[in-house]
PDB file of C-alpha atoms in Angstrom:
ATOM      1  CA  PRO A  51     -18.629 -12.131  27.196  1.00 45.00           C
ATOM      2  CA  LYS A  52     -16.733  -9.111  25.957  1.00 53.00           C
ATOM      3  CA  GLY A  53     -13.294 -10.689  25.390  1.00 55.00           C
ATOM      4  CA  GLU A  54     -14.609 -13.816  23.697  1.00 62.00           C
ATOM      5  CA  GLY A  55     -16.366 -12.424  20.626  1.00 66.00           C
ATOM      6  CA  GLY A  56     -19.640 -11.800  22.429  1.00 74.00           C
ATOM      7  CA  TYR A  57     -21.699  -8.647  22.637  1.00 83.00           C
ATOM      8  CA  ALA A  58     -21.205  -5.553  24.726  1.00 85.00           C
ATOM      9  CA  LEU A  59     -23.261  -2.400  25.183  1.00 92.00           C
ATOM     10  CA  THR A  60     -20.970   0.408  24.030  1.00 93.00           C
ATOM     11  CA  TRP A  61     -20.842   4.119  23.417  1.00 93.00           C
ATOM     12  CA  ARG A  62     -19.385   5.211  20.067  1.00 93.00           C
ATOM     13  CA  ILE A  63     -16.997   8.146  20.517  1.00 92.00           C
ATOM     14  CA  LYS A  64     -14.880   9.982  17.935  1.00 89.00           C
ATOM     15  CA  GLY A  65     -11.495  11.325  18.977  1.00 84.00           C
ATOM     16  CA  TYR A  66      -9.303  13.617  16.883  1.00 79.00           C
ATOM     17  CA  VAL A  67      -5.680  14.595  17.379  1.00 71.00           C
ATOM     18  CA  PRO A  68      -4.944  17.568  15.061  1.00 70.00           C
ATOM     19  CA  GLY A  69      -2.387  16.750  12.393  1.00 61.00           C
ATOM     20  CA  GLU A  70      -2.206  13.092  13.392  1.00 63.00           C
ATOM     21  CA  THR A  71      -5.256  10.868  13.216  1.00 71.00           C
ATOM     22  CA  ARG A  72      -8.952  10.474  13.900  1.00 79.00           C
ATOM     23  CA  TYR A  73     -10.096   7.449  15.888  1.00 83.00           C
ATOM     24  CA  VAL A  74     -13.517   5.987  16.517  1.00 87.00           C
ATOM     25  CA  TYR A  75     -13.694   4.316  19.928  1.00 89.00           C
ATOM     26  CA  PHE A  76     -16.262   1.872  21.253  1.00 90.00           C
ATOM     27  CA  VAL A  77     -16.343   2.267  25.036  1.00 93.00           C
ATOM     28  CA  ASP A  78     -18.019  -0.303  27.260  1.00 92.00           C
ATOM     29  CA  ALA A  79     -21.088   1.324  28.828  1.00 93.00           C
ATOM     30  CA  HIS A  80     -20.641  -0.609  32.093  1.00 92.00           C
ATOM     31  CA  ASP A  81     -16.952  -0.295  32.985  1.00 94.00           C
ATOM     32  CA  GLY A  82     -15.561   2.360  30.581  1.00 92.00           C
ATOM     33  CA  SER A  83     -13.008   0.074  28.954  1.00 92.00           C
ATOM     34  CA  ILE A  84     -12.267   0.392  25.243  1.00 89.00           C
ATOM     35  CA  VAL A  85     -13.819  -2.558  23.433  1.00 88.00           C
ATOM     36  CA  ASN A  86     -12.693  -1.606  19.933  1.00 85.00           C
ATOM     37  CA  ARG A  87     -11.197   1.293  17.973  1.00 83.00           C
ATOM     38  CA  TYR A  88     -10.256   2.080  14.401  1.00 79.00           C
ATOM     39  CA  ASP A  89      -8.583   4.873  12.474  1.00 76.00           C
ATOM     40  CA  ASP A  90     -11.227   6.914  10.655  1.00 73.00           C
ATOM     41  CA  ILE A  91      -8.883   8.941   8.425  1.00 66.00           C
ATOM     42  CA  GLN A  92      -9.984   8.681   4.808  1.00 60.00           C
ATOM     43  CA  THR A  93      -7.542   9.309   1.985  1.00 57.00           C
ATOM     44  CA  GLN A  94      -8.429  10.297  -1.533  1.00 57.00           C
ATOM     45  CA  SER A  95      -7.172   8.007  -4.232  1.00 72.00           C
ATOM     46  CA  ALA A  96      -7.504   8.035  -7.977  1.00 83.00           C
ATOM     47  CA  VAL A  97      -7.928   4.999 -10.173  1.00 89.00           C
ATOM     48  CA  GLY A  98      -6.053   5.316 -13.441  1.00 93.00           C
ATOM     49  CA  VAL A  99      -5.438   2.960 -16.303  1.00 95.00           C
ATOM     50  CA  GLY A 100      -2.230   1.553 -17.662  1.00 96.00           C
ATOM     51  CA  GLN A 101      -0.703  -0.856 -20.096  1.00 95.00           C
ATOM     52  CA  GLY A 102       1.213  -3.782 -18.630  1.00 96.00           C
ATOM     53  CA  VAL A 103       4.353  -5.254 -20.174  1.00 95.00           C
ATOM     54  CA  LEU A 104       2.194  -7.472 -22.404  1.00 96.00           C
ATOM     55  CA  ASN A 105       0.098  -4.451 -23.516  1.00 95.00           C
ATOM     56  CA  ASP A 106      -2.863  -5.588 -21.439  1.00 96.00           C
ATOM     57  CA  GLN A 107      -4.937  -2.848 -19.841  1.00 96.00           C
ATOM     58  CA  LYS A 108      -5.166  -2.697 -16.050  1.00 95.00           C
ATOM     59  CA  LYS A 109      -6.564  -0.368 -13.419  1.00 94.00           C
ATOM     60  CA  VAL A 110      -3.913   1.433 -11.367  1.00 94.00           C
ATOM     61  CA  SER A 111      -4.735   2.664  -7.873  1.00 92.00           C
ATOM     62  CA  ALA A 112      -2.814   5.902  -7.500  1.00 93.00           C
ATOM     63  CA  GLU A 113      -2.667   8.993  -5.362  1.00 91.00           C
ATOM     64  CA  SER A 114      -2.641  12.562  -6.609  1.00 87.00           C
ATOM     65  CA  SER A 115       0.523  14.282  -5.428  1.00 79.00           C
ATOM     66  CA  GLY A 116       2.157  17.514  -6.579  1.00 79.00           C
ATOM     67  CA  GLY A 117       0.420  17.726  -9.955  1.00 85.00           C
ATOM     68  CA  ALA A 118       1.145  14.094 -10.818  1.00 91.00           C
ATOM     69  CA  PHE A 119      -0.023  10.661  -9.759  1.00 94.00           C
ATOM     70  CA  THR A 120       2.093   8.281  -7.681  1.00 94.00           C
ATOM     71  CA  ALA A 121       1.886   4.493  -7.384  1.00 95.00           C
ATOM     72  CA  SER A 122       0.517   4.617  -3.860  1.00 92.00           C
ATOM     73  CA  ASP A 123      -2.576   2.498  -3.209  1.00 91.00           C
ATOM     74  CA  ARG A 124      -4.364   3.372   0.023  1.00 83.00           C
ATOM     75  CA  LEU A 125      -7.681   1.790  -0.942  1.00 82.00           C
ATOM     76  CA  ARG A 126      -6.803  -1.473   0.787  1.00 84.00           C
ATOM     77  CA  PRO A 127      -5.999  -1.774   4.491  1.00 84.00           C
ATOM     78  CA  PRO A 128      -2.247  -2.079   3.926  1.00 87.00           C
ATOM     79  CA  ALA A 129      -0.775   0.687   1.829  1.00 88.00           C
ATOM     80  CA  ILE A 130       0.767  -0.610  -1.392  1.00 93.00           C
ATOM     81  CA  PHE A 131       3.694   1.347  -2.828  1.00 95.00           C
ATOM     82  CA  THR A 132       5.635   0.827  -6.059  1.00 96.00           C
ATOM     83  CA  TYR A 133       9.044   2.500  -6.255  1.00 96.00           C
ATOM     84  CA  ASP A 134      10.991   3.235  -9.431  1.00 96.00           C
ATOM     85  CA  LEU A 135      14.768   3.164  -8.949  1.00 95.00           C
ATOM     86  CA  ALA A 136      15.186   4.497 -12.513  1.00 94.00           C
ATOM     87  CA  GLY A 137      17.951   2.066 -13.426  1.00 92.00           C
ATOM     88  CA  ASN A 138      20.343   3.265 -10.724  1.00 92.00           C
ATOM     89  CA  PHE A 139      22.189  -0.020 -10.202  1.00 91.00           C
ATOM     90  CA  VAL A 140      24.586   1.248  -7.527  1.00 90.00           C
ATOM     91  CA  ARG A 141      21.721   2.635  -5.451  1.00 91.00           C
ATOM     92  CA  SER A 142      19.767  -0.602  -5.941  1.00 91.00           C
ATOM     93  CA  ILE A 143      22.677  -2.664  -4.546  1.00 90.00           C
ATOM     94  CA  GLN A 144      23.160  -0.271  -1.638  1.00 90.00           C
ATOM     95  CA  LEU A 145      19.484  -0.335  -0.791  1.00 90.00           C
ATOM     96  CA  LEU A 146      18.680  -4.009  -1.296  1.00 88.00           C
ATOM     97  CA  PHE A 147      21.855  -5.762  -0.184  1.00 87.00           C
ATOM     98  CA  LEU A 148      23.796  -3.334   1.996  1.00 87.00           C
ATOM     99  CA  GLY A 149      20.899  -1.630   3.727  1.00 85.00           C
ATOM    100  CA  ILE A 150      22.287   1.809   2.897  1.00 87.00           C
ATOM    101  CA  GLY A 151      19.765   4.577   2.296  1.00 85.00           C
ATOM    102  CA  GLY A 152      16.050   4.178   2.069  1.00 88.00           C
ATOM    103  CA  LEU A 153      13.047   4.722  -0.131  1.00 90.00           C
ATOM    104  CA  SER A 154      11.158   8.003  -0.049  1.00 89.00           C
ATOM    105  CA  ALA A 155       8.074   9.540  -1.634  1.00 89.00           C
ATOM    106  CA  SER A 156      10.264  10.968  -4.410  1.00 90.00           C
ATOM    107  CA  ASP A 157      11.129   7.381  -5.439  1.00 93.00           C
ATOM    108  CA  LEU A 158       7.498   6.384  -6.022  1.00 95.00           C
ATOM    109  CA  ALA A 159       6.637   5.506  -9.604  1.00 96.00           C
ATOM    110  CA  ARG A 160       4.750   8.437 -11.086  1.00 95.00           C
ATOM    111  CA  ASP A 161       2.706   9.453 -14.078  1.00 96.00           C
ATOM    112  CA  ASN A 162       1.530  12.915 -15.120  1.00 94.00           C
ATOM    113  CA  ASP A 163      -1.981  12.140 -16.389  1.00 94.00           C
ATOM    114  CA  ASN A 164      -2.905   8.866 -14.605  1.00 94.00           C
ATOM    115  CA  THR A 165      -2.744   6.983 -17.906  1.00 96.00           C
ATOM    116  CA  TRP A 166       0.284   4.866 -17.093  1.00 96.00           C
ATOM    117  CA  THR A 167       2.688   3.805 -19.843  1.00 95.00           C
ATOM    118  CA  ASP A 168       5.457   2.169 -17.776  1.00 96.00           C
ATOM    119  CA  GLY A 169       4.470  -1.487 -18.091  1.00 96.00           C
ATOM    120  CA  ALA A 170       6.738  -2.708 -15.300  1.00 96.00           C
ATOM    121  CA  ALA A 171       5.306  -0.205 -12.810  1.00 97.00           C
ATOM    122  CA  VAL A 172       1.735  -0.986 -13.901  1.00 97.00           C
ATOM    123  CA  ASP A 173       2.208  -4.733 -13.497  1.00 97.00           C
ATOM    124  CA  ALA A 174       4.131  -4.556 -10.214  1.00 97.00           C
ATOM    125  CA  HIS A 175       1.621  -2.212  -8.616  1.00 97.00           C
ATOM    126  CA  THR A 176      -1.482  -3.982  -9.891  1.00 96.00           C
ATOM    127  CA  TYR A 177      -0.271  -7.504  -9.113  1.00 96.00           C
ATOM    128  CA  ALA A 178       0.751  -6.536  -5.565  1.00 95.00           C
ATOM    129  CA  GLY A 179      -2.862  -5.499  -4.991  1.00 94.00           C
ATOM    130  CA  TRP A 180      -4.174  -8.681  -6.550  1.00 94.00           C
ATOM    131  CA  VAL A 181      -1.891 -10.831  -4.369  1.00 93.00           C
ATOM    132  CA  TYR A 182      -3.157  -9.045  -1.253  1.00 92.00           C
ATOM    133  CA  ASP A 183      -6.769  -9.552  -2.399  1.00 92.00           C
ATOM    134  CA  TYR A 184      -6.163 -13.268  -3.035  1.00 92.00           C
ATOM    135  CA  TYR A 185      -4.634 -13.950   0.374  1.00 90.00           C
ATOM    136  CA  PHE A 186      -7.355 -11.922   2.102  1.00 91.00           C
ATOM    137  CA  LYS A 187     -10.255 -13.603   0.288  1.00 92.00           C
ATOM    138  CA  ARG A 188      -8.795 -17.134   0.289  1.00 92.00           C
ATOM    139  CA  PHE A 189      -7.135 -17.294   3.708  1.00 91.00           C
ATOM    140  CA  GLY A 190      -8.404 -14.229   5.578  1.00 89.00           C
ATOM    141  CA  ARG A 191      -4.863 -12.836   5.838  1.00 89.00           C
ATOM    142  CA  ARG A 192      -4.431  -9.107   6.311  1.00 87.00           C
ATOM    143  CA  GLY A 193      -1.212  -8.375   4.449  1.00 84.00           C
ATOM    144  CA  LEU A 194       2.184 -10.045   4.446  1.00 82.00           C
ATOM    145  CA  ASP A 195       2.420 -10.258   8.234  1.00 88.00           C
ATOM    146  CA  ASN A 196      -1.330 -10.583   8.893  1.00 87.00           C
ATOM    147  CA  ARG A 197      -1.176  -7.104  10.512  1.00 85.00           C
ATOM    148  CA  ASP A 198      -1.443  -4.946   7.368  1.00 87.00           C
ATOM    149  CA  LEU A 199       2.270  -4.376   6.880  1.00 88.00           C
ATOM    150  CA  PRO A 200       2.691  -2.025   3.883  1.00 90.00           C
ATOM    151  CA  ILE A 201       3.568  -3.798   0.633  1.00 93.00           C
ATOM    152  CA  ARG A 202       6.479  -2.314  -1.308  1.00 93.00           C
ATOM    153  CA  SER A 203       7.498  -3.207  -4.859  1.00 95.00           C
ATOM    154  CA  ILE A 204      10.554  -2.005  -6.739  1.00 95.00           C
ATOM    155  CA  VAL A 205      10.860  -1.642 -10.515  1.00 96.00           C
ATOM    156  CA  HIS A 206      13.810  -0.733 -12.723  1.00 95.00           C
ATOM    157  CA  PRO A 207      16.699  -1.614 -10.377  1.00 92.00           C
ATOM    158  CA  VAL A 208      18.950  -1.609 -13.462  1.00 90.00           C
ATOM    159  CA  ARG A 209      18.540  -0.098 -16.909  1.00 88.00           C
ATOM    160  CA  ARG A 210      17.627  -2.575 -19.625  1.00 84.00           C
ATOM    161  CA  ASP A 211      20.593  -1.405 -21.737  1.00 86.00           C
ATOM    162  CA  ASP A 212      22.988  -2.146 -18.850  1.00 86.00           C
ATOM    163  CA  ILE A 213      21.670  -5.602 -17.990  1.00 82.00           C
ATOM    164  CA  PHE A 214      24.662  -7.449 -19.506  1.00 87.00           C
ATOM    165  CA  SER A 215      27.318  -5.066 -18.225  1.00 84.00           C
ATOM    166  CA  VAL A 216      26.512  -5.209 -14.488  1.00 81.00           C
ATOM    167  CA  PRO A 217      27.786  -7.953 -12.203  1.00 78.00           C
ATOM    168  CA  PRO A 218      25.402 -10.880 -11.669  1.00 73.00           C
TER     169      PRO A 218
END
């Protein structure tokens, strides 16, 4: 039976909406209902290397953007983003505790040559991917909400030099 994990004779149809997405549909050959569909848009990613905070080398899944590379991993089903708040403590408080403002593509951690030297960004971005992989392989979970919710990490909410001068 179709709704219970059984088999169905289907037609495979590709649908494209310009500027939006490209879907592949599986349409039941008997009644015309959609049995399954998925987004067929492919994004190009680049895998760089970086040094973590303990000087260990890791692979960094990045995306080429505007002549640089951003910490945006689209190789897994949920997108994984790592944002660098560049030590802006006031903005960090507004964003995290007051809900004022938001994160944008300009806040993504970036590197010019895809050889990452910011250890905090390397570790945060890499470990977020590893955590997703663990929960998927061990428990079959698809992201934090089991529906591929994007994973967002934040590094440098306060400058290291200011750590003792900001309120706890």
